[in-house]
Coordinates of C-alpha atoms in Angstrom, one line a residue:
X459 CA 0.0 0.0 0.0
X460 CA 1.3 3.5 -0.9
X461 CA 1.5 6.1 1.8
X462 CA -0.9 8.3 -0.1
X463 CA -3.5 5.6 0.1
X464 CA -3.5 5.8 3.9
X465 CA -5.9 8.3 5.5
X466 CA -3.8 9.4 8.5
X467 CA -6.5 11.8 9.7
X468 CA -8.9 8.9 10.0
X469 CA -6.3 6.7 11.6
X470 CA -5.7 9.4 14.2
X471 CA -9.5 9.5 15.0
X472 CA -9.6 5.7 15.2
X473 CA -6.6 5.6 17.6
X474 CA -8.4 8.2 19.9
X475 CA -11.5 5.9 19.9
X476 CA -9.4 2.8 20.7
X477 CA -7.7 4.7 23.5
X478 CA -11.2 5.7 24.8
X479 CA -10.0 9.3 24.9
X480 CA -12.7 11.7 25.9
X481 CA -12.6 15.4 25.7
X482 CA -11.9 17.0 29.1
X483 CA -14.4 19.7 30.1
X484 CA -13.3 23.3 30.7
X485 CA -14.0 22.6 34.4
X486 CA -11.3 19.9 34.5
X487 CA -8.7 22.5 33.4
X488 CA -10.2 25.3 35.6
X489 CA -9.3 23.3 38.7
X490 CA -5.7 22.8 37.4
X491 CA -4.9 26.4 36.3
X492 CA -3.1 27.5 39.4
X493 CA -1.0 24.4 39.6
X494 CA -0.1 24.6 35.9
X495 CA 0.9 28.2 36.3
X496 CA 3.2 27.2 39.2
X497 CA 4.7 24.1 37.6
X498 CA 4.8 24.6 33.9
X499 CA 4.7 28.4 33.2
X500 CA 7.9 29.5 34.9
X501 CA 10.4 31.3 32.6
X502 CA 13.0 28.8 33.9
X503 CA 11.0 25.8 32.7
X504 CA 13.3 23.8 30.5
X505 CA 10.5 22.9 28.0
X506 CA 9.6 26.6 27.6
X507 CA 13.2 27.7 27.3
X508 CA 13.9 25.2 24.5
X509 CA 10.7 26.1 22.7
X510 CA 11.6 29.8 22.7
X511 CA 15.1 29.0 21.4
X512 CA 13.7 27.1 18.5
X513 CA 11.2 29.7 17.3
X514 CA 12.1 32.1 14.6
X515 CA 10.7 35.5 15.6
X516 CA 12.2 37.5 12.7
X517 CA 9.6 39.8 11.3
X518 CA 7.0 38.7 13.9
X519 CA 4.7 41.4 15.3
X520 CA 1.8 39.3 16.4
X521 CA 1.1 35.9 18.0
X522 CA -1.9 33.6 18.0
X523 CA -1.5 31.2 21.0
X524 CA -4.1 28.4 20.8
X525 CA -4.6 26.4 24.0
X526 CA -2.7 29.1 25.9
X527 CA -3.4 27.7 29.3
X528 CA -2.2 30.1 32.1
X529 CA -0.4 32.2 29.4
X530 CA 2.7 30.1 29.3
X531 CA 3.9 31.0 25.8
X532 CA 2.1 34.2 25.4
X533 CA 3.7 35.8 28.5
X534 CA 7.1 34.3 27.8
X535 CA 7.0 36.2 24.5
X536 CA 5.2 39.3 25.7
X537 CA 8.5 41.3 25.9
X538 CA 9.3 40.5 22.2
X539 CA 5.9 40.6 20.4
X540 CA 3.7 43.7 20.5
X541 CA 0.4 42.1 19.7
X542 CA -0.6 38.8 21.3
X543 CA -3.9 36.8 21.3
X544 CA -4.1 34.0 23.9
X545 CA -7.0 31.5 23.3
X546 CA -8.3 28.8 25.5
X547 CA -11.7 27.1 26.3
X548 CA -11.0 27.1 30.0
X549 CA -12.2 30.3 31.7
X550 CA -10.1 29.3 34.8
X551 CA -7.0 29.2 32.7
X552 CA -7.8 32.5 31.2
X553 CA -8.4 34.1 34.6
X554 CA -5.0 32.9 35.8
X555 CA -3.4 34.1 32.5
X556 CA -5.0 37.5 32.8
X557 CA -3.8 37.9 36.4
X558 CA -0.3 36.9 35.4
X559 CA -0.4 39.4 32.6
X560 CA -1.5 42.2 35.0
X561 CA 1.4 41.3 37.3
X562 CA 3.8 41.5 34.4
X563 CA 2.1 44.7 33.0
X564 CA 1.6 42.9 29.7
X565 CA -1.4 45.1 28.7
X566 CA -0.9 44.2 25.0
X567 CA -1.9 40.5 25.5
X568 CA -5.6 39.8 25.0
X569 CA -7.4 36.7 26.1
X570 CA -10.3 34.9 24.3
X571 CA -12.4 32.0 25.4
X572 CA -12.7 29.6 22.4
X573 CA -12.4 25.9 21.7
X574 CA -10.6 24.2 18.8
X575 CA -13.9 23.1 17.1
X576 CA -15.6 26.5 17.4
X577 CA -15.6 29.3 14.8
X578 CA -12.5 31.3 14.7
X579 CA -13.6 33.7 11.9
X580 CA -13.7 36.7 14.3
X581 CA -10.2 36.0 15.8
X582 CA -7.2 38.0 14.6
X583 CA -4.9 36.5 12.0
X584 CA -1.4 36.8 13.3
X585 CA 2.2 36.5 12.0
X586 CA 2.7 33.2 13.8
X587 CA 0.4 30.7 15.4
X588 CA 1.4 28.4 18.3
X589 CA -0.2 25.4 19.9
X590 CA 2.0 24.3 22.7
X591 CA 1.2 21.0 24.4
X592 CA -2.5 21.5 23.4
X593 CA -2.7 19.4 20.2
X594 CA -4.4 16.2 21.5
X595 CA -7.5 17.3 19.6
X596 CA -10.6 15.4 18.3
X597 CA -9.9 16.3 14.6
X598 CA -6.2 16.7 13.7
X599 CA -6.7 17.8 10.1
X600 CA -9.2 20.4 11.1
X601 CA -7.0 21.7 13.9
X602 CA -3.9 22.0 11.7
X603 CA -5.9 23.6 8.9
X604 CA -7.2 26.3 11.2
X605 CA -3.8 27.0 12.7
X606 CA -2.3 27.3 9.2
X607 CA -5.0 29.7 8.1
X608 CA -4.5 31.8 11.3
X609 CA -0.8 32.4 10.6
X610 CA 0.7 34.7 8.0
X611 CA 4.3 33.4 8.4
X612 CA 4.8 30.3 10.5
X613 CA 3.1 27.7 12.7
X614 CA 4.6 26.0 15.7
X615 CA 3.0 23.0 17.3
X616 CA 4.2 20.5 19.9
X617 CA 3.0 16.9 20.2
X618 CA 3.6 13.8 22.4
X619 CA 6.6 11.6 21.5
X620 CA 5.5 8.9 23.8
X621 CA 2.0 7.3 23.2
X622 CA 1.0 7.6 26.8
X623 CA 0.9 10.2 29.7
X624 CA 1.0 7.3 32.2
X625 CA 3.3 4.3 31.8
X626 CA 1.7 1.1 30.7
X627 CA 3.0 -0.5 34.0
X628 CA 0.9 1.9 36.1
X629 CA -2.1 1.5 33.8
X630 CA -1.9 -2.3 34.3
X631 CA -1.5 -1.8 38.1
X632 CA -4.8 -0.1 38.0
X633 CA -6.3 -3.1 36.3
X634 CA -7.1 -1.1 33.2
X635 CA -6.4 -1.7 29.5
X636 CA -3.3 0.1 28.3
X637 CA -4.2 3.3 26.5
X638 CA -2.0 4.2 23.6
X639 CA -2.6 7.7 22.4
X640 CA -1.7 8.9 18.9
X641 CA 1.7 10.6 19.0
X642 CA 3.4 13.1 16.7
X643 CA 3.8 10.7 13.8
X644 CA 0.1 11.1 13.0
X645 CA 0.2 14.9 12.9
X646 CA 3.3 14.9 10.7
X647 CA 1.6 12.6 8.2
X648 CA -1.7 14.5 8.3
X649 CA 0.3 17.7 7.4
X650 CA 2.1 15.8 4.6
X651 CA -1.3 14.8 3.1
X652 CA -2.5 18.4 3.4
X653 CA 0.4 19.5 1.2
X654 CA 2.5 20.9 4.0
X655 CA 6.2 19.8 4.3
X656 CA 6.8 20.4 8.0
X657 CA 10.0 20.4 10.0
X658 CA 10.5 18.3 13.1
X659 CA 12.6 18.9 16.1
X660 CA 12.5 17.6 19.7
X661 CA 12.2 19.1 23.1
X662 CA 13.1 17.3 26.3
X663 CA 10.9 19.0 28.9
X664 CA 10.7 18.6 32.6
X665 CA 8.0 16.1 33.7
X666 CA 5.6 18.2 35.7
X667 CA 4.3 15.0 37.4
X668 CA 7.8 13.7 38.4
X669 CA 7.2 14.0 42.2
X670 CA 5.8 10.7 43.4
X671 CA 7.5 10.8 46.8
X672 CA 4.2 10.3 48.7
X673 CA 1.2 8.0 48.0
X674 CA -1.1 11.1 48.0
X675 CA 1.1 12.9 45.4
X676 CA 1.4 9.8 43.2
X677 CA -2.4 9.2 43.3
X678 CA -3.0 12.8 42.4
X679 CA -0.6 12.5 39.4
X680 CA -2.4 9.4 38.2
X681 CA -5.8 11.0 38.5
X682 CA -4.5 14.0 36.6
X683 CA -3.9 11.9 33.5
X684 CA -6.3 9.0 33.9
X685 CA -9.3 10.7 35.4
X686 CA -11.3 9.5 38.4
X687 CA -10.3 6.1 39.8
X688 CA -12.7 3.8 41.7
X689 CA -12.2 2.7 45.3
X690 CA -11.2 -0.8 44.0
X691 CA -8.6 0.7 41.6
X692 CA -7.3 3.0 44.3
X693 CA -6.7 0.0 46.6
X694 CA -5.1 -2.0 43.9
X695 CA -2.8 0.9 43.0
X696 CA -1.9 1.5 46.6
X697 CA -0.8 -2.1 47.1
X698 CA 1.3 -1.8 44.0
X699 CA 2.8 1.5 45.0
X700 CA 3.9 0.1 48.4
X701 CA 6.2 -2.3 46.5
X702 CA 7.8 0.3 44.3
X703 CA 10.8 2.7 44.5
X704 CA 8.8 6.0 44.4
X705 CA 11.8 7.9 42.8
X706 CA 11.7 5.6 39.8
X707 CA 8.0 5.8 39.0
X708 CA 8.2 8.7 36.5
X709 CA 10.9 9.8 34.1
X710 CA 12.7 13.0 34.9
X711 CA 11.7 14.4 31.5
X712 CA 8.9 14.2 29.0
X713 CA 9.8 14.5 25.4
X714 CA 7.8 16.6 22.9
X715 CA 8.0 16.8 19.1
X716 CA 8.1 20.4 17.8
X717 CA 6.5 20.4 14.3
X718 CA 6.6 23.7 12.5
X719 CA 6.1 25.0 9.0
X720 CA 5.8 28.1 6.9
X721 CA 2.1 28.7 6.4
X722 CA 0.7 28.2 3.0
X723 CA -2.4 29.9 1.4
X724 CA -5.7 28.2 2.2
X725 CA -6.3 27.5 -1.5
X726 CA -3.1 25.5 -1.7
X727 CA -4.1 23.0 1.0
X728 CA -5.0 19.6 -0.3

């Protein structure tokens, strides 16, 4: 079979279904906004530093930041880009982002509540569009198309390298089937089939869920990625945890694939 005969956008959707991936509600992220601002939005965060280093800001006067969370990328670039639009579907994330912008006196950063699948026609088209750690979407082709059309110059997206947020060993300890999420290879091939020749680089970022030093912290990290766990699963996981070296339960880093491309006219997309 030729690669052009494979519908990677459909394969991506099928993999999400097999993984039983469900869209997290805005409320899920609202509750995590403060923690994410503390753990993942620091200017000294290794993931953020590497992403900034790899972005070409030459000729860039405006930024569209999709899935902006607590303003991680928007505020890291606020001193370099005069016009910024941060977009997220979580009002809690946007409240934290706005507060951080006020603290930094970044009055030129504007926040909009909007989801990936909603209409973007009223949102500003910018020189570059960014989707950082926010690309596990329901429809990859639609998402990449919208980002491409939102950018005049370039698009930067980051995607999972591993196929799981939680190791298969921990998933089995819960008594659950192993969930394998679609990783960056799907996005890269979807872009190829759209007529976009994208570049690929890699970022080794700090694992925000590395601290498993106590049972309570470990259980919270598992719930963060796996959702609610039953009393039976919690008991099974606790017995397993008691037999482990807590310091070895999570890798020190989480790798991300940086996929970027020069935006192309909408009419040139396949």
